[in-house]
Coordinates of C-alpha atoms in Angstrom, one line a residue:
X3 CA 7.1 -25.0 -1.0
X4 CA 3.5 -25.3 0.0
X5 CA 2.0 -22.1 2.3
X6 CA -1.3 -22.5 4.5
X7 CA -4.3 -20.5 2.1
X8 CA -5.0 -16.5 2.4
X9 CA -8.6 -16.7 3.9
X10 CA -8.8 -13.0 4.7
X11 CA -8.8 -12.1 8.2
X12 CA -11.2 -10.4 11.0
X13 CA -9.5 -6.9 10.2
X14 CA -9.2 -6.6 6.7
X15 CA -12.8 -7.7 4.3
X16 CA -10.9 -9.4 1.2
X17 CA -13.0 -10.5 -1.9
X18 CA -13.0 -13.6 -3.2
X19 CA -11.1 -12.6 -6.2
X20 CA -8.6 -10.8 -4.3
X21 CA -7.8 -13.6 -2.0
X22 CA -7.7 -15.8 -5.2
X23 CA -4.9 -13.1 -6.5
X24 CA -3.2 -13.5 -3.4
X25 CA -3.0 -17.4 -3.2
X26 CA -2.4 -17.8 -7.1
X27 CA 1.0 -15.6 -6.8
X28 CA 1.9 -17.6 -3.3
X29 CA 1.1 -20.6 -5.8
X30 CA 3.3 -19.3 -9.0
X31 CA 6.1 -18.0 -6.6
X32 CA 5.6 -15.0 -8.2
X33 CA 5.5 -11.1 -7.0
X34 CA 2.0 -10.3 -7.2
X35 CA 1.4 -7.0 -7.9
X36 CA -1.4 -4.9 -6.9
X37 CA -3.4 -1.3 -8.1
X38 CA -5.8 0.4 -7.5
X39 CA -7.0 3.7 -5.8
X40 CA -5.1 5.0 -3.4
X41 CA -7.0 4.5 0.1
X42 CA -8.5 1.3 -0.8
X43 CA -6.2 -1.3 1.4
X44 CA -3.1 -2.1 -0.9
X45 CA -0.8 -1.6 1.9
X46 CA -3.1 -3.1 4.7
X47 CA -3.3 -6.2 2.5
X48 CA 0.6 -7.0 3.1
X49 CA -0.1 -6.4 6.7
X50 CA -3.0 -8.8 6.3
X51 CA -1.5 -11.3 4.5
X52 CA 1.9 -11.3 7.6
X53 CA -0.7 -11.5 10.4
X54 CA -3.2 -14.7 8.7
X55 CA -0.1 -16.7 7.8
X56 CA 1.7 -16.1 10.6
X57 CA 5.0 -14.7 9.0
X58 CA 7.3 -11.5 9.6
X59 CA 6.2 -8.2 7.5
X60 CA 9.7 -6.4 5.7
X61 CA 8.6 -3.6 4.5
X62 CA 10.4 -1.4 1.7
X63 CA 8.7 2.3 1.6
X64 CA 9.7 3.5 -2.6
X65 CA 10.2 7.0 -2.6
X66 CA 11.1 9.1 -6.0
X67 CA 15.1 9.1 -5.2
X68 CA 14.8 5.3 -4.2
X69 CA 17.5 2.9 -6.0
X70 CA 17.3 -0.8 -6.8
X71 CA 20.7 -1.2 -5.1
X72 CA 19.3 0.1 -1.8
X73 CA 17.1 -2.7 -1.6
X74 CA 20.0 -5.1 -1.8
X75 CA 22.8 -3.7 -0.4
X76 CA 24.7 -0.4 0.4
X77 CA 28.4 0.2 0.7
X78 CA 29.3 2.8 3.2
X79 CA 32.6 4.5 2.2
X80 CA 32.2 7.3 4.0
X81 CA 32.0 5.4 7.6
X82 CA 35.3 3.5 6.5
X83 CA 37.5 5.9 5.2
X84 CA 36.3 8.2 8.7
X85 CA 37.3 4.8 10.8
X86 CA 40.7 4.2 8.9
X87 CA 42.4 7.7 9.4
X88 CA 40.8 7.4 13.5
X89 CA 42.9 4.3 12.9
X90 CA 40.2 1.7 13.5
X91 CA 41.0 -1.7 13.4
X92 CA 37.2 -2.5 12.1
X93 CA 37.8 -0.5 9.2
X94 CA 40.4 -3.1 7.8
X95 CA 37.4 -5.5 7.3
X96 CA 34.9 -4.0 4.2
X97 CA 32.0 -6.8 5.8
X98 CA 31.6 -4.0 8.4
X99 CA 30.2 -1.3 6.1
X100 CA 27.8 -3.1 4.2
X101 CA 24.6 -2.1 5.0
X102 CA 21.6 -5.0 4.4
X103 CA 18.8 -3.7 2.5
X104 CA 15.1 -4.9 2.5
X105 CA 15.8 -7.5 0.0
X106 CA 18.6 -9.0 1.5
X107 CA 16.7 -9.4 5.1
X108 CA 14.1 -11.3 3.4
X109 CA 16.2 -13.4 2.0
X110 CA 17.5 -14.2 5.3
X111 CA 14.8 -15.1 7.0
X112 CA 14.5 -18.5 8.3
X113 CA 10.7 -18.4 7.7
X114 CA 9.7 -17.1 4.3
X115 CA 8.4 -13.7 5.0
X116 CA 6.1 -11.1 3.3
X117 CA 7.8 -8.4 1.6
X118 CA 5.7 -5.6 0.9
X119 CA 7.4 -3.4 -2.3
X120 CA 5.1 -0.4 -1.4
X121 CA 4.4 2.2 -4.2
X122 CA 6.8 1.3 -7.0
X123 CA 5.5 3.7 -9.2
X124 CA 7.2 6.3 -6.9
X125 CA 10.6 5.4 -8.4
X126 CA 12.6 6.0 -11.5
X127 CA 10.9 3.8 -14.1
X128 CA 14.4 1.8 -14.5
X129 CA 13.7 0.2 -10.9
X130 CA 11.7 -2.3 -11.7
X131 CA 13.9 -3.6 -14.4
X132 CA 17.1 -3.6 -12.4
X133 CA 15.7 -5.6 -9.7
X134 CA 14.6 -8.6 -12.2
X135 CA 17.5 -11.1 -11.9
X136 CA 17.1 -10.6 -7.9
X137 CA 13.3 -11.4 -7.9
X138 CA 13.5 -13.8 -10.6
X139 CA 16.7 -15.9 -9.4
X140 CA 16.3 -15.1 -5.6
X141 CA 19.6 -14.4 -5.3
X142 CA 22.8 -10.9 -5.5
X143 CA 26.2 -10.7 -5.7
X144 CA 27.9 -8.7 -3.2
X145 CA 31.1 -7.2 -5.1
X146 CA 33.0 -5.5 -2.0
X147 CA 33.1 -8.8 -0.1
X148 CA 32.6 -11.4 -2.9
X149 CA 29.9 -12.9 -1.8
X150 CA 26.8 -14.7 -3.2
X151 CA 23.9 -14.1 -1.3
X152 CA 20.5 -16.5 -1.9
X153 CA 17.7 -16.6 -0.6
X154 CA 16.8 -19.3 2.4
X155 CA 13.5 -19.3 1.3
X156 CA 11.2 -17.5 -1.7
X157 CA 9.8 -14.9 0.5
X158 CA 5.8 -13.8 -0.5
X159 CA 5.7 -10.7 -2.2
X160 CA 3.6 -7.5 -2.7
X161 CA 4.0 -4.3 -4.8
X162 CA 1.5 -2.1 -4.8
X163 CA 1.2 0.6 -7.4
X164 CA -1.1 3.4 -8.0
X165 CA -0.6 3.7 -11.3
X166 CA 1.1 7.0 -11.0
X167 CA 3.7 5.8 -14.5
X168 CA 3.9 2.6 -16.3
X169 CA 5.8 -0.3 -15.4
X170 CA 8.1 -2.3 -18.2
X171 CA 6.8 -5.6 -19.8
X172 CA 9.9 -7.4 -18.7
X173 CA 8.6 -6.6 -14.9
X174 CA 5.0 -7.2 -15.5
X175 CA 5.7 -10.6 -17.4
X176 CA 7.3 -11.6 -13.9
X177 CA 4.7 -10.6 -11.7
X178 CA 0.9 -12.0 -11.2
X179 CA -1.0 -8.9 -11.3
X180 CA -4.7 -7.9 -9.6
X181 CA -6.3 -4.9 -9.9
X182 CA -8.3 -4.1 -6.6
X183 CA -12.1 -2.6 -7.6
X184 CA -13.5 0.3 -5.2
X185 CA -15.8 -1.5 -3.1
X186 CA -19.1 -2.0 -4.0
X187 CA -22.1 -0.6 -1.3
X188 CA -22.2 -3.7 0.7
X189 CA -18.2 -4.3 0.6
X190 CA -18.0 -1.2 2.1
X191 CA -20.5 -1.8 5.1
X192 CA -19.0 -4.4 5.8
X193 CA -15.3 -2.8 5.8
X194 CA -17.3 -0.1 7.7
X195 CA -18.6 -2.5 10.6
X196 CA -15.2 -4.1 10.7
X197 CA -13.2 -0.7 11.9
X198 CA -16.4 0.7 13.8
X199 CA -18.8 -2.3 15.1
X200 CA -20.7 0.1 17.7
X201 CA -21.6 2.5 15.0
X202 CA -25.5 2.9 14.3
X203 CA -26.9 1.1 11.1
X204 CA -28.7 4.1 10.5
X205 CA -25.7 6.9 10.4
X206 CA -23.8 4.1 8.4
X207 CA -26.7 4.1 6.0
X208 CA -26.9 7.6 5.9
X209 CA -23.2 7.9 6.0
X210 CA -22.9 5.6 2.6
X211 CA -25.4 6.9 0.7
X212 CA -23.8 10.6 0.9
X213 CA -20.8 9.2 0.6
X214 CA -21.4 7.4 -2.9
X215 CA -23.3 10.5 -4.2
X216 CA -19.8 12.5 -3.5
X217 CA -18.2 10.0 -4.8
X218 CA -20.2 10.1 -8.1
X219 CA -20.3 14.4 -8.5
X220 CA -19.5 14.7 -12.3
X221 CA -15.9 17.0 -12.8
X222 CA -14.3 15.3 -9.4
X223 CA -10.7 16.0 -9.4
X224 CA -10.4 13.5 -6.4
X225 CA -12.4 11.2 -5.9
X226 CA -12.9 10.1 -1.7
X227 CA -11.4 6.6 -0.5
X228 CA -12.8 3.8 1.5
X229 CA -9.8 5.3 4.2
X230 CA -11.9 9.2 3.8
X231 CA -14.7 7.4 4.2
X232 CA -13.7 5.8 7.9
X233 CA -11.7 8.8 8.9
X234 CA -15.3 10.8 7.9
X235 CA -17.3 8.1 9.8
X236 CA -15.4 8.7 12.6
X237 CA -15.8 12.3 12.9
X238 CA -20.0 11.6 12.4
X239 CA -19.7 9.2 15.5
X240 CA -18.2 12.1 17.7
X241 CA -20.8 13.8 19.2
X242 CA -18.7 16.5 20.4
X243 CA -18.3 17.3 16.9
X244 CA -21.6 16.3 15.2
X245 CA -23.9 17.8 17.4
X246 CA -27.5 16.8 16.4
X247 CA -29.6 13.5 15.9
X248 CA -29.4 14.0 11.8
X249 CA -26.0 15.8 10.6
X250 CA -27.1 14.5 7.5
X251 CA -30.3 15.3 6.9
X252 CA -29.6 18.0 5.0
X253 CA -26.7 16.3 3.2
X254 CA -29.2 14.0 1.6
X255 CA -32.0 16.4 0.6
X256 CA -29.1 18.5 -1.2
X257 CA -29.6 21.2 1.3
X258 CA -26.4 21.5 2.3
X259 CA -22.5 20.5 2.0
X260 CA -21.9 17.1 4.7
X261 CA -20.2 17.6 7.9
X262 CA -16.6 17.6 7.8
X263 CA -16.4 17.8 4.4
X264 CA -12.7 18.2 4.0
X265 CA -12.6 14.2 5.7
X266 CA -14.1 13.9 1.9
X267 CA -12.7 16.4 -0.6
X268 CA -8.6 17.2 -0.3
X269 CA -8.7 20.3 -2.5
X270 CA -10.4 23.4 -3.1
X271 CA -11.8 23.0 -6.9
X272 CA -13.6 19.7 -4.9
X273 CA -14.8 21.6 -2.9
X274 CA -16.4 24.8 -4.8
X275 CA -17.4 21.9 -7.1
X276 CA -19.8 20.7 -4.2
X277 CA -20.6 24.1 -3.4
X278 CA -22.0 25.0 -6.9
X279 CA -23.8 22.0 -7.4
X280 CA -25.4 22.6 -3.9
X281 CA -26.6 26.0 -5.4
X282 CA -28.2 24.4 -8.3
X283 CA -30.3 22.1 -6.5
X284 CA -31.2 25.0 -4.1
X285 CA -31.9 27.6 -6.9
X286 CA -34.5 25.1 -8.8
X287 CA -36.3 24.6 -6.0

């Protein structure tokens, strides 16, 4: 089945090797499965990926108590043994109480849509395997009705990861896999003038360079995101909070901690790591 090319779109600034990931899987038929840092677009991709092709985004959020099954199908009992003694007539027909999961209402769509798998690494680590004859054969057997359920169409799929436990060989042998880089500098600029087009080329500057130092501070626990990054751009852009025609000036001299710091660093060692190393550069001057 041929699909029209990922070309990236006006909202999200796709690399050529990532939008060569993207059409190789759609090429293959194949999952493709994508890492990387968390805050650097996974999920936005799938979105991406729906909007430039024109098709319907299913999305499956994976949680740590999510089940295969869930994503197929679910049975609920409860609702028909609650119908049968209120004497229902419904509850004489089992169709009623199956509940469609993600995986099924891709597989009915009339146009092959994206299916974004988000976080699979959330899950027991037996997920992936017990959803490989589904992804593989496009296709489930519904026991309480008997019925075979196939997919119209091979939807596009993405699973994102962030590498929080390893996934089996059986599931990665099935998937096409791409491992998306932090941006470099001039990625992220652009990323940058895509979200915030008014923004001045100089606090964007300013903004990046500070913002790449942080990134770089030797002992970070967690490191800041291209998403910190634009939630911190914002706050710089809001005069009401950033009062001042350099917030940070001082930031770049080493003077000082930058401006809404806690846009940047999400916990306290971070922090006091900044802090100290601030103190250092003050205490040798």
């Amino acid at each position: 089945m041929s699909h029209t090319l990922f070309e990236g779109s006006d909202h999200y600034v796709a690399t050529a090797d990532l939008m060569m990931a993207v059409n190789a899987a759609i090429t293959l038929q194949r999952p493709l499965l994508v890492k990387g840092e968390p805050g650097t677009g996974k999920t936005m991709l799938a979105e991406e990926i729906a909007r430039a092709l024109g098709r319907e985004l299913i999305v499956w959020p994976i949680k740590s108590t999510t089940k295969a099954q869930q994503g197929l199908y679910e049975y609920d009992a409860v609702s028909r043994l609650r119908d049968a003694q209120l004497g229902e007539a419904r509850s004489q027909e089992v169709g009623h109480y199956i509940i469609k999961g993600k995986l099924w209402e891709a597989f009915d769509a009339e146009q092959a849509p994206v299916l974004l798998i988000d976080e699979i690494d959330k899950a027991d680590i037996e997920f992936p395997n017990d959803l490989l004859r589904e992804l593989d054969q496009m296709e489930f057997y519904v026991y309480e009705t008997r019925q075979q359920v196939r997919a119209r169409q091979r939807p596009i799929i993405l699973i994102t990861s962030n590498n929080e436990k390893e996934l089996p060989d059986a599931f990665l042998r099935r998937c096409f896999f791409h491992y998306i880089r932090f941006p470099d500098a001039d990625t992220l600029r652009q990323i940058v003038q895509v979200h915030y087009p008014d923004l001045r080329e100089q606090l964007i500057g300013e903004a990046l360079e500070v913002f790449l130092a942080v990134r770089e501070l030797p002992g970070l626990k967690k490191k800041p995101s291209t998403s910190e990054l634009l939630d911190w751009l914002r706050l710089l852009a809001d005069e009401r909070l950033t009062p001042g025609e350099a917030p940070l000036a001082a930031s770049l001299r080493g003077a000082s901690a930058p401006p809404h710091a806690g846009a940047l660093l999400k916990n306290e060692q971070d922090q006091h790591l900044l802090e100290r190393l601030i103190g250092l550069v003050k205490n040798r001057r």
